[in-house]
């Protein structure tokens, strides 16, 4: 679009002339950025056990269901969660560990399922990239064990499996864990909610209404 | 219904009446004021608790402020970097100098897509450029998907807050709107039922409409990524299910690096809704094969922003991350709600942003819609000194006005010129004091207060009383005291 090309130059020219007294040379930009004040808390001070305890507390405040188990108990714990949900059909990402495909349920493996097919699933089971205890946030980078964005969106019930070693205390610690900026991220802090009507918090508008977490003490 | 009695608010700064006039229907509407005060009190209480709990809150504010100031000073470099990375990741970047151009670019994209319907994530920037009516008149049906935006769209209401735009509407009013527009006559006014009605109403639209429009909370220069902060999941629906995604973003929304989100996300949710973190934040980068929209457009909007950038004191206005903490803290907003500001950006940030976006040609009453108490500055997570900018804009308004020939004999400017003369000469000042005491005695009631003054003085007394002048000035008292001592 030619109009847009002209506007590009026009806008950038306006910005350059507006900032000419303060803008840095490209060579100085990185060092000026590095010198910005960052005196906030970067690393947490909690023990590993206290960190996990804080995460569980935060998740429960968001009305998420949390159960804890050992690595040996994990398949049984998954089976118990799925059974308690009363649901039969779950969509799962292509590289979910095979041991998590517990018998007795229908697993639809997402290798490019249509939205209408995912919509038929009653729940979804995924791994996570990590979790941040301070804010109770589960982080998905949408790897092939965490699944495409759509599978953790359409089903009404989400079971997420987290290892204690994946739990960090502060938000900055998570960013230090991701040296390469990811292309896709979803930060989930509790189930979908709204407070648009009289500031009353209502759980479950469009995303999954039920968030379940199994915390594996590894 | 009491709400319907309110004059329909005008949020176009070109057409809106001045603040003191626009505010009158609100002040006469007790239901509206009650709704606003309730919502504000809930958010304020939650915010205060969560900010207190954060021991490094001031350090986070300092960092957030520094990052935003650094971006604005080097905006051209960061925008070009964003454009290059976003393009490399499969996105298409458009530049719009003004509202009209942005609207045309978006409608052109929709026409290329043969889109007759579009779903939208809440974006104040699209309200700024009045996108919806333009698309509708271009034959595209627009479906808002944020619960508050649905309430406004179906109720033909205007937003009054930038984070909770329907906070002025209570549950029974929402019930009435939904019952009428969705044909659900048995609907109760329980917020759970109302929310469920919205979920059902939108589910099929999410699955069927292949084109979406969003705003942006942050653009990441380093990666070309876009971040959206939300609560309901309607944002995730719109940016995951469609084939084509169009993001409209102000040019000031850039952050240098992905890592800057570690600061911004920590301050934004706490400031905006009083939560440790909002339920969903999404980040995507151009197009990801097999995951989400396969065609992605970003429209970068100037619309007056680059002019704000040129002024050293006012530049900080653009640091804003639209958390709305300033309006929640503002004693004026608490009484008036958002509509009186005559713009989609109400409250203290609106009072400085709107007149500047209008190149100081409109909305000139807004810089006065403040008591300068400074509560907005104190809560601002990116440390925008709003009172400083308000004062700067007031001085610009005055300078514009007094250069205007017709204003030369305006009683206020005449009075100020006389005051200037009197205050610069002691003898004249004393004479004026004696005369003033005599004059004021005509208006001073028995209770020692002046309740109404004629002419320009009436502007003061129509909303406040003035204490009558004392019988003796300090100078007279001091001289008399010295005489007695002898």
XYZ file of C-alpha atoms in Angstrom:
704
model
C 0.000 0.000 0.000
C 1.755 3.152 -1.196
C -0.130 5.478 1.141
C 1.191 3.420 4.007
C 4.767 3.586 2.747
C 4.561 7.379 2.645
C 3.087 7.413 6.116
C 5.888 5.218 7.376
C 8.463 7.795 6.331
C 6.313 10.638 7.564
C 5.797 9.118 11.006
C 9.423 8.092 11.424
C 10.560 11.573 10.334
C 8.239 13.188 12.863
C 9.514 10.883 15.593
C 13.155 11.501 14.674
C 12.751 15.248 14.708
C 10.752 15.096 17.955
C 13.460 13.087 19.695
C 16.593 14.420 18.009
C 17.863 16.047 21.202
C 17.546 12.838 23.251
C 17.800 9.876 20.860
C 21.008 7.875 21.054
C 23.240 6.648 18.251
C 22.542 2.972 17.450
C 25.929 2.022 18.898
C 25.060 3.548 22.285
C 21.561 2.134 22.515
C 22.474 -1.273 23.919
C 24.712 0.112 26.651
C 22.101 2.721 27.643
C 19.536 -0.054 27.842
C 21.859 -2.184 29.954
C 22.371 0.739 32.335
C 18.638 1.142 33.102
C 17.917 0.742 36.839
C 16.775 -2.777 37.754
C 17.030 -2.825 41.521
C 13.847 -4.818 42.058
C 13.936 -8.332 43.467
C 15.323 -10.803 40.928
C 15.757 -14.027 42.902
C 13.508 -15.290 45.628
C 14.672 -16.286 49.082
C 12.382 -19.238 49.807
C 13.492 -22.843 50.219
C 12.415 -25.279 47.512
C 9.657 -26.663 49.750
C 8.358 -23.229 50.731
C 8.395 -22.169 47.075
C 6.160 -25.055 46.073
C 3.927 -24.443 49.077
C 3.511 -20.798 48.003
C 2.590 -21.845 44.463
C -0.030 -24.273 45.758
C -1.500 -21.593 48.005
C -1.674 -19.082 45.143
C -3.229 -21.582 42.728
C -5.877 -22.467 45.293
C -6.649 -18.776 45.781
C -7.439 -18.710 42.051
C -9.852 -21.643 42.569
C -7.544 -24.093 40.827
C -7.580 -27.672 42.175
C -4.119 -28.833 43.213
C -2.948 -32.319 44.191
C 0.622 -33.341 44.988
C 2.338 -36.674 44.338
C 5.662 -38.437 43.775
C 6.888 -39.373 40.273
C 5.896 -43.032 40.942
C 2.362 -42.011 41.878
C 1.892 -39.777 38.838
C 0.018 -42.154 36.490
C -2.336 -43.137 39.315
C -2.807 -39.495 40.219
C -3.635 -38.588 36.606
C -6.117 -41.475 36.456
C -7.738 -40.309 39.689
C -8.088 -36.732 38.425
C -9.542 -37.820 35.088
C -11.960 -40.192 36.763
C -13.080 -37.569 39.282
C -13.799 -35.135 36.448
C -16.542 -37.420 35.191
C -15.285 -36.825 31.648
C -14.160 -39.430 29.109
C -12.562 -37.674 26.140
C -9.407 -35.642 26.487
C -7.295 -33.928 23.896
C -3.535 -34.225 24.454
C -0.440 -32.733 22.774
C 1.532 -35.040 20.435
C 4.517 -35.464 22.752
C 2.803 -35.912 26.073
C 4.805 -38.656 27.875
C 3.219 -42.040 27.006
C 2.991 -42.950 30.715
C 0.467 -40.134 31.130
C -1.944 -41.780 28.688
C -3.587 -43.714 31.492
C -5.917 -46.541 30.435
C -9.674 -46.223 30.544
C -10.064 -42.854 28.802
C -10.221 -41.618 25.217
C -7.216 -39.529 24.288
C -7.382 -37.491 21.096
C -3.812 -36.757 20.074
C -3.581 -33.287 18.538
C -1.768 -33.610 15.247
C -3.567 -30.677 13.695
C -7.100 -31.491 14.859
C -9.830 -29.178 13.557
C -11.313 -26.691 16.009
C -14.637 -28.500 15.771
C -12.946 -31.744 16.867
C -11.168 -30.076 19.791
C -14.487 -28.502 20.746
C -15.839 -32.074 21.176
C -13.174 -32.935 23.758
C -14.312 -32.588 27.341
C -10.892 -31.810 28.726
C -7.198 -31.419 27.985
C -4.042 -32.785 29.633
C -0.707 -30.982 29.158
C 2.746 -30.374 30.559
C 4.001 -26.823 31.249
C 7.200 -24.844 30.671
C 7.376 -23.667 34.275
C 5.374 -21.989 37.045
C 5.914 -18.817 39.046
C 5.047 -19.178 42.735
C 4.822 -15.481 43.610
C 1.910 -14.835 41.242
C 0.570 -18.393 40.903
C 1.277 -18.364 37.182
C 1.570 -21.400 34.917
C 3.679 -20.685 31.848
C 3.107 -22.465 28.536
C 5.606 -22.060 25.694
C 3.477 -24.341 23.536
C 6.117 -26.980 22.920
C 4.893 -30.322 21.607
C 4.351 -31.529 25.190
C 2.437 -28.378 26.116
C 0.357 -28.325 22.964
C -0.900 -25.787 20.483
C -2.626 -22.766 21.989
C -6.072 -23.891 20.906
C -6.083 -27.167 22.864
C -5.759 -25.424 26.234
C -8.457 -22.963 25.232
C -11.547 -24.704 23.881
C -11.999 -27.587 26.357
C -13.700 -26.579 29.574
C -11.379 -28.589 31.849
C -7.560 -28.390 31.917
C -5.244 -30.737 33.791
C -1.683 -29.427 33.894
C 1.209 -31.509 35.187
C 4.039 -29.600 36.833
C 7.272 -30.828 38.402
C 8.542 -29.118 41.556
C 11.833 -28.500 39.753
C 9.926 -26.352 37.260
C 8.709 -23.975 39.940
C 10.470 -20.625 40.309
C 9.651 -18.069 42.975
C 9.686 -14.733 41.125
C 8.725 -13.493 37.702
C 12.289 -12.348 36.878
C 13.542 -15.882 37.656
C 11.278 -17.215 34.917
C 12.715 -14.712 32.440
C 16.233 -15.832 33.364
C 15.114 -19.378 32.571
C 14.211 -18.375 29.020
C 17.499 -17.226 27.510
C 16.022 -17.262 24.002
C 12.818 -15.246 23.877
C 9.982 -17.662 23.023
C 7.725 -17.107 20.003
C 4.529 -18.129 21.726
C 3.691 -17.816 25.400
C 0.525 -18.102 27.450
C 0.788 -17.085 31.078
C -2.137 -18.594 32.984
C -2.964 -17.338 36.466
C -6.053 -19.236 37.499
C -9.070 -20.102 35.375
C -10.656 -17.549 33.071
C -12.491 -14.882 35.056
C -14.263 -11.559 34.785
C -15.216 -8.807 37.195
C -16.975 -6.656 34.621
C -20.350 -6.766 36.357
C -20.192 -4.823 39.616
C -16.642 -6.038 40.210
C -17.974 -9.464 41.214
C -15.378 -12.079 40.273
C -16.982 -14.754 38.095
C -14.966 -17.828 37.233
C -15.035 -19.132 33.689
C -16.006 -16.860 30.869
C -14.420 -18.189 27.690
C -11.323 -20.160 28.581
C -11.411 -23.414 30.591
C -13.581 -22.969 33.659
C -11.738 -25.653 35.578
C -7.983 -25.712 36.096
C -6.455 -28.749 37.801
C -2.770 -29.050 38.635
C -0.778 -32.116 39.644
C 2.443 -31.088 41.361
C 5.061 -33.815 41.131
C 7.757 -33.714 43.810
C 10.834 -34.758 41.841
C -34.815 3.022 34.143
C -32.751 5.750 35.690
C -29.776 5.135 33.424
C -31.685 5.816 30.247
C -32.462 9.276 31.595
C -28.803 10.289 31.251
C -28.096 12.433 28.222
C -26.184 10.201 25.826
C -22.518 10.938 26.456
C -20.322 12.107 23.571
C -16.806 10.658 23.610
C -15.523 12.478 20.547
C -13.322 15.370 21.736
C -14.276 17.322 18.600
C -17.941 17.333 19.596
C -18.041 16.829 23.359
C -19.155 19.723 25.557
C -16.606 21.148 28.029
C -16.063 19.151 31.222
C -18.025 21.449 33.597
C -21.049 21.110 31.309
C -20.651 17.420 30.445
C -20.454 16.553 34.115
C -23.912 17.900 35.014
C -26.027 14.905 33.880
C -23.742 12.606 35.881
C -23.913 14.675 39.030
C -27.705 14.530 38.797
C -27.703 10.732 38.469
C -27.340 9.087 41.896
C -27.496 5.521 40.485
C -24.605 6.160 38.122
C -22.505 7.755 40.854
C -23.240 4.864 43.188
C -22.199 2.321 40.527
C -18.941 4.157 39.829
C -18.048 4.657 43.494
C -18.708 0.988 44.282
C -16.479 -0.284 41.475
C -13.701 2.155 42.303
C -13.767 1.240 45.987
C -13.457 -2.477 45.218
C -10.463 -2.012 42.885
C -8.751 0.498 45.153
C -8.952 -1.768 48.186
C -7.559 -4.764 46.269
C -4.808 -2.712 44.666
C -3.692 -1.203 47.963
C -3.418 -4.645 49.572
C -1.385 -6.162 46.742
C 0.920 -3.187 46.337
C 1.702 -3.176 50.055
C 2.570 -6.859 49.871
C 5.186 -6.189 47.175
C 8.287 -5.076 49.073
C 10.080 -3.930 45.897
C 7.115 -1.940 44.508
C 9.005 1.361 44.324
C 11.972 -0.304 42.617
C 9.596 -1.886 40.093
C 8.045 1.536 39.409
C 11.488 3.046 38.925
C 12.458 0.321 36.467
C 9.139 0.484 34.596
C 9.398 4.251 34.314
C 13.006 4.099 33.103
C 12.269 1.474 30.449
C 9.303 3.435 29.097
C 11.241 6.734 29.066
C 14.173 5.046 27.286
C 11.830 3.648 24.615
C 10.214 7.013 23.949
C 13.560 8.785 23.627
C 14.662 6.184 21.085
C 11.291 5.404 19.583
C 12.273 5.487 15.908
C 15.020 2.900 16.407
C 12.797 0.548 18.401
C 9.862 0.852 15.984
C 12.088 0.018 13.029
C 13.464 -2.960 14.915
C 9.944 -4.125 15.748
C 8.893 -3.750 12.131
C 11.886 -5.730 10.839
C 11.448 -8.607 13.331
C 7.685 -8.797 12.972
C 8.012 -8.879 9.180
C 10.696 -11.562 9.368
C 8.324 -13.625 11.533
C 5.626 -13.495 8.876
C 3.649 -10.415 9.954
C 2.783 -7.382 7.816
C 3.374 -3.967 9.369
C 1.312 -0.927 8.307
C 1.829 2.675 9.395
C -1.106 5.025 9.900
C -0.429 8.737 10.380
C -3.951 9.445 11.605
C -7.270 7.867 12.539
C -8.670 8.051 9.031
C -5.724 6.227 7.524
C -5.834 3.507 10.196
C -9.534 2.924 9.562
C -8.992 2.678 5.813
C -6.067 0.267 6.171
C -8.141 -2.020 8.397
C -11.192 -1.940 6.126
C -8.951 -2.652 3.105
C -7.517 -5.727 4.819
C -11.027 -6.910 5.704
C -12.141 -6.423 2.096
C -9.160 -8.437 0.818
C -10.224 -11.173 3.231
C -13.836 -10.917 2.034
C -14.743 -10.499 5.677
C -18.322 -9.481 6.366
C -17.955 -10.089 10.108
C -15.136 -9.513 12.551
C -14.587 -10.370 16.231
C -12.772 -7.928 18.464
C -10.697 -7.963 21.616
C -11.251 -4.874 23.735
C -9.042 -2.074 22.432
C -9.265 1.532 23.540
C -7.163 2.536 20.538
C -9.909 1.345 18.187
C -12.401 3.412 20.177
C -10.013 6.372 19.848
C -10.202 6.120 16.043
C -13.945 5.276 16.123
C -13.319 2.108 14.189
C -16.579 0.231 14.818
C -19.000 2.714 13.207
C -16.617 3.035 10.236
C -16.467 -0.726 9.680
C -20.230 -1.062 10.109
C -20.824 1.621 7.490
C -18.347 -0.240 5.260
C -20.564 -3.331 5.487
C -18.638 -5.274 8.149
C -20.492 -6.451 11.268
C -18.352 -5.996 14.351
C -18.715 -8.250 17.391
C -17.092 -7.115 20.614
C -16.101 -10.082 22.782
C -15.022 -8.601 26.118
C -17.958 -8.882 28.537
C -17.941 -5.166 29.334
C -17.697 -4.298 25.648
C -20.649 -6.581 24.830
C -22.692 -4.811 27.484
C -21.771 -1.457 25.939
C -22.272 -2.591 22.347
C -25.642 -4.256 22.933
C -26.809 -1.497 25.266
C -25.597 1.223 22.888
C -23.663 2.679 25.779
C -20.302 4.435 25.904
C -17.221 3.252 27.844
C -16.493 5.138 31.060
C -13.225 3.514 32.182
C -10.307 2.034 30.252
C -10.011 -1.272 32.145
C -13.595 -1.908 33.270
C -15.454 0.127 30.644
C -18.961 -0.753 31.868
C -18.382 -0.060 35.547
C -21.129 2.552 35.480
C -23.758 -0.091 34.645
C -25.118 -2.321 37.405
C -26.363 -5.903 37.253
C -30.037 -5.110 36.773
C -29.173 -2.762 33.929
C -27.025 -5.505 32.332
C -29.887 -7.947 32.732
C -32.235 -5.561 30.964
C -29.789 -5.093 28.057
C -29.123 -8.842 27.632
C -32.796 -9.787 27.957
C -33.740 -7.258 25.294
C -30.896 -7.874 22.832
C -30.353 -11.623 23.241
C -34.063 -12.380 23.602
C -33.509 -14.039 26.999
C -36.561 -12.884 28.878
C -36.161 -15.270 31.818
C -32.591 -14.162 32.526
C -31.842 -13.380 36.177
C -29.626 -10.520 37.301
C -27.126 -12.854 38.969
C -23.694 -11.980 37.493
C -23.064 -15.752 37.031
C -26.135 -16.075 34.828
C -25.284 -12.910 32.919
C -21.734 -14.107 32.294
C -22.995 -17.516 31.157
C -25.370 -15.779 28.724
C -22.421 -13.907 27.217
C -20.417 -17.138 26.942
C -23.175 -18.851 25.001
C -23.821 -15.784 22.852
C -20.176 -15.627 21.756
C -19.121 -19.271 21.511
C -20.374 -19.800 17.962
C -19.021 -16.441 16.842
C -15.536 -17.417 18.044
C -15.703 -20.696 16.146
C -17.186 -19.291 12.943
C -15.785 -15.806 12.323
C -12.321 -16.129 10.737
C -11.106 -12.555 11.200
C -10.226 -10.717 14.402
C -9.073 -7.287 15.511
C -7.089 -6.600 18.673
C -5.167 -3.856 20.361
C -1.793 -4.470 21.956
C -0.546 -4.047 25.485
C 3.064 -4.337 24.421
C 5.076 -4.711 21.214
C 8.482 -6.328 21.663
C 11.129 -4.712 19.455
C 13.672 -7.503 19.998
C 11.410 -10.243 18.626
C 8.531 -8.560 16.798
C 6.177 -10.139 19.347
C 2.860 -8.732 20.561
C 1.485 -9.174 24.081
C -2.151 -9.026 25.186
C -3.147 -8.913 28.838
C -6.690 -10.044 29.674
C -8.918 -11.935 32.075
C -11.755 -13.665 30.297
C -10.158 -15.708 27.546
C -11.995 -13.812 24.821
C -8.605 -12.429 23.862
C -7.126 -15.911 23.532
C -10.137 -16.974 21.453
C -9.698 -14.046 19.068
C -5.959 -14.454 18.661
C -5.975 -18.254 18.380
C -9.034 -19.370 16.395
C -9.278 -16.995 13.388
C -7.306 -17.244 10.167
C -6.505 -13.542 10.049
C -5.530 -11.239 12.882
C -5.250 -7.451 12.727
C -3.576 -5.676 15.639
C -3.974 -1.934 16.038
C -1.322 -0.387 18.283
C -0.227 3.117 19.180
C 3.402 3.762 18.214
C 4.282 4.268 21.879
C 3.501 0.657 22.872
C 6.977 -0.739 22.170
C 9.277 -2.339 24.730
C 12.920 -3.023 23.860
C 13.108 -6.682 24.937
C 11.076 -9.700 25.955
C 12.682 -9.483 29.386
C 11.092 -6.078 30.021
C 7.830 -7.929 30.547
C 9.238 -9.143 33.880
C 8.729 -5.598 35.118
C 5.647 -4.586 33.153
C 3.542 -7.647 33.910
C 4.334 -7.346 37.614
C 3.120 -3.747 37.812
C 0.270 -3.855 35.300
C -2.174 -6.341 36.847
C -1.641 -5.065 40.378
C -2.303 -1.503 39.227
C -5.194 -2.306 36.917
C -7.389 -4.829 38.698
C -5.678 -5.422 42.032
C -4.609 -8.961 41.133
C -1.171 -10.523 41.495
C -1.503 -11.509 37.853
C -4.380 -11.329 35.409
C -5.744 -14.760 34.388
C -4.350 -14.764 30.838
C -1.469 -13.024 29.123
C -0.628 -14.068 25.560
C 2.425 -13.369 23.478
C 2.764 -14.268 19.821
C 5.314 -13.496 17.150
C 4.223 -13.029 13.566
C 2.785 -16.247 12.209
C 3.412 -19.718 13.687
C 2.670 -22.467 11.131
C -0.152 -24.693 12.352
C -0.867 -22.605 15.449
C -3.187 -19.619 15.347
C -3.858 -17.070 12.585
C -1.832 -17.621 9.433
C -2.161 -14.020 8.272
C -1.126 -11.310 10.708
C -1.199 -7.525 10.303
C -0.012 -4.819 12.695
C -1.231 -1.257 12.175
C 1.035 1.251 13.939
C -0.934 4.383 14.739
C 0.505 7.870 15.230
C -2.648 10.065 15.391
C -1.034 12.917 17.303
C 1.444 10.897 19.367
C 4.621 12.048 17.620
C 3.678 15.671 18.366
C 3.489 14.844 22.100
C 6.916 13.257 21.839
C 8.480 16.549 20.790
C 7.864 18.269 24.128
C 10.188 17.350 26.980
C 7.697 17.790 29.836
C 4.724 16.287 28.013
C 6.595 13.318 26.528
C 6.024 11.312 29.720
C 2.298 11.158 28.838
C 3.233 8.434 26.344
C 4.837 6.244 29.012
C 1.270 5.225 29.949
C 0.532 1.484 29.957
C -3.262 2.042 30.326
C -3.673 0.458 33.763
C -6.253 3.047 34.904
C -4.803 3.293 38.419
C -4.875 7.098 38.060
C -8.610 7.229 37.453
C -9.285 4.808 40.289
C -7.310 7.053 42.637
C -8.735 10.349 41.367
C -11.193 12.183 43.663
C -12.675 13.951 40.625
C -13.199 10.758 38.573
C -14.785 9.090 41.620
C -17.507 11.751 41.593
C -17.963 12.089 37.833
C -17.208 8.727 36.228
C -15.703 8.714 32.777
C -18.251 10.204 30.403
C -17.723 13.818 31.435
C -14.208 13.680 29.994
C -15.660 13.588 26.458
C -13.087 11.056 25.270
C -12.467 7.325 25.425
C -9.548 8.159 27.741
C -11.086 9.506 30.963
C -9.588 10.363 34.345
C -6.268 12.059 34.981
C -4.457 10.366 32.088
C -7.321 11.374 29.779
C -7.147 14.929 31.067
C -3.572 15.196 29.787
C -3.693 12.779 26.836
C -6.886 13.887 25.077
C -6.053 17.612 24.678
C -2.586 16.700 23.432
C -3.886 14.148 20.921
C -6.111 17.014 19.712
C -3.006 19.238 19.310
C -4.409 21.510 22.050
C -7.202 22.593 19.700
C -10.013 20.816 21.562
C -10.818 19.467 25.033
C -9.152 22.443 26.644
C -11.317 22.257 29.749
C -9.810 18.868 30.641
C -6.513 20.057 32.196
C -8.696 21.908 34.720
C -10.683 18.781 35.660
C -8.327 18.088 38.535
C -7.652 19.295 42.060
C -3.888 18.723 41.510
C -3.858 16.542 44.630
C -1.244 14.268 43.084
C -2.904 10.913 43.931
C -2.590 9.920 40.258
C 1.175 10.459 40.246
C 1.569 8.490 43.444
C -0.151 5.371 42.079
C 1.168 5.531 38.509
C 3.269 2.401 37.896
C 5.394 4.213 35.291
C 5.667 7.429 37.337
C 3.941 9.842 34.990
C 3.920 13.183 36.807
C 0.361 13.984 35.759
C 0.028 17.178 37.888
C 3.160 18.563 36.252
C 1.728 17.966 32.781
C -1.691 19.327 33.838
C -0.070 22.594 34.923
C 1.973 22.781 31.734
C -1.175 22.296 29.637
C -3.086 24.859 31.688
C -0.402 27.422 30.971
C -0.612 26.572 27.272
C -4.391 27.038 27.319
C -4.025 30.410 29.045
C -1.320 31.568 26.661
C -3.446 30.565 23.680
C -6.498 32.335 25.069
C -4.944 35.612 26.057
C -3.348 36.033 22.654
C -6.851 35.850 21.270
C -8.011 39.423 20.601
C -11.595 38.847 21.704
C -10.284 37.729 25.073
C -8.539 41.054 25.796
C -11.585 42.496 27.558
C -12.675 39.171 29.049
C -13.392 39.984 32.739
C -11.085 37.217 33.918
C -8.071 38.327 31.907
C -8.840 41.970 32.677
C -8.964 41.064 36.366
C -5.700 39.156 36.201
C -3.948 42.064 34.485
C -5.211 44.424 37.191
C -4.120 41.951 39.872
C -0.692 41.788 38.272
C -0.438 45.590 38.589
C -1.720 45.668 42.163
C 0.514 42.906 43.427
C 3.605 44.591 42.036
C 3.148 47.868 43.901
C 2.754 48.070 47.735
C 0.952 51.398 47.758
C -1.566 50.309 45.116
C -2.013 47.033 46.956
C -2.944 48.786 50.222
C -5.392 51.089 48.459
C -6.945 48.094 46.677
C -7.216 46.249 49.996
C -9.233 49.052 51.606
C -11.433 49.370 48.547
C -11.831 45.603 48.350
C -12.903 45.453 52.002
C -15.518 48.071 51.381
C -16.714 46.310 48.234
C -16.735 42.863 49.778
C -18.778 44.061 52.763
C -21.767 44.433 50.410
C -21.642 40.713 49.643
C -20.616 39.337 53.042
C -23.547 37.818 54.889
C -24.026 37.836 58.654
C -22.268 34.468 58.967
C -19.051 36.065 57.703
C -19.146 34.212 54.347
C -19.672 35.397 50.789
C -22.190 33.061 49.130
C -22.462 34.714 45.744
C -20.514 37.246 43.729
C -21.483 39.021 40.518
C -19.758 38.710 37.116
C -16.563 36.682 36.888
C -16.496 36.257 40.688
C -19.610 34.147 40.314
C -17.525 31.455 38.625
C -15.907 30.885 41.986
C -18.999 31.196 44.163
C -21.293 29.020 42.069
C -19.561 25.960 43.460
C -17.981 27.248 46.703
C -18.341 29.897 49.401
C -15.715 32.508 50.078
C -14.785 33.766 53.535
C -15.425 37.498 53.911
C -12.398 39.758 54.295
C -11.368 40.379 57.941
C -11.847 43.872 59.429
C -8.122 44.395 59.785
C -5.176 43.386 57.604
C -2.069 41.823 59.127
C -0.145 45.054 58.486
C -2.755 47.119 60.323
C -2.861 44.666 63.199
C 0.941 44.695 63.495
C 1.108 48.488 63.448
C -1.657 48.760 66.063
C 0.068 46.218 68.255
C 3.366 48.159 68.103
C 1.528 51.352 69.046
C -0.139 49.683 72.045
C 3.192 48.326 73.249
C 4.524 51.854 73.484
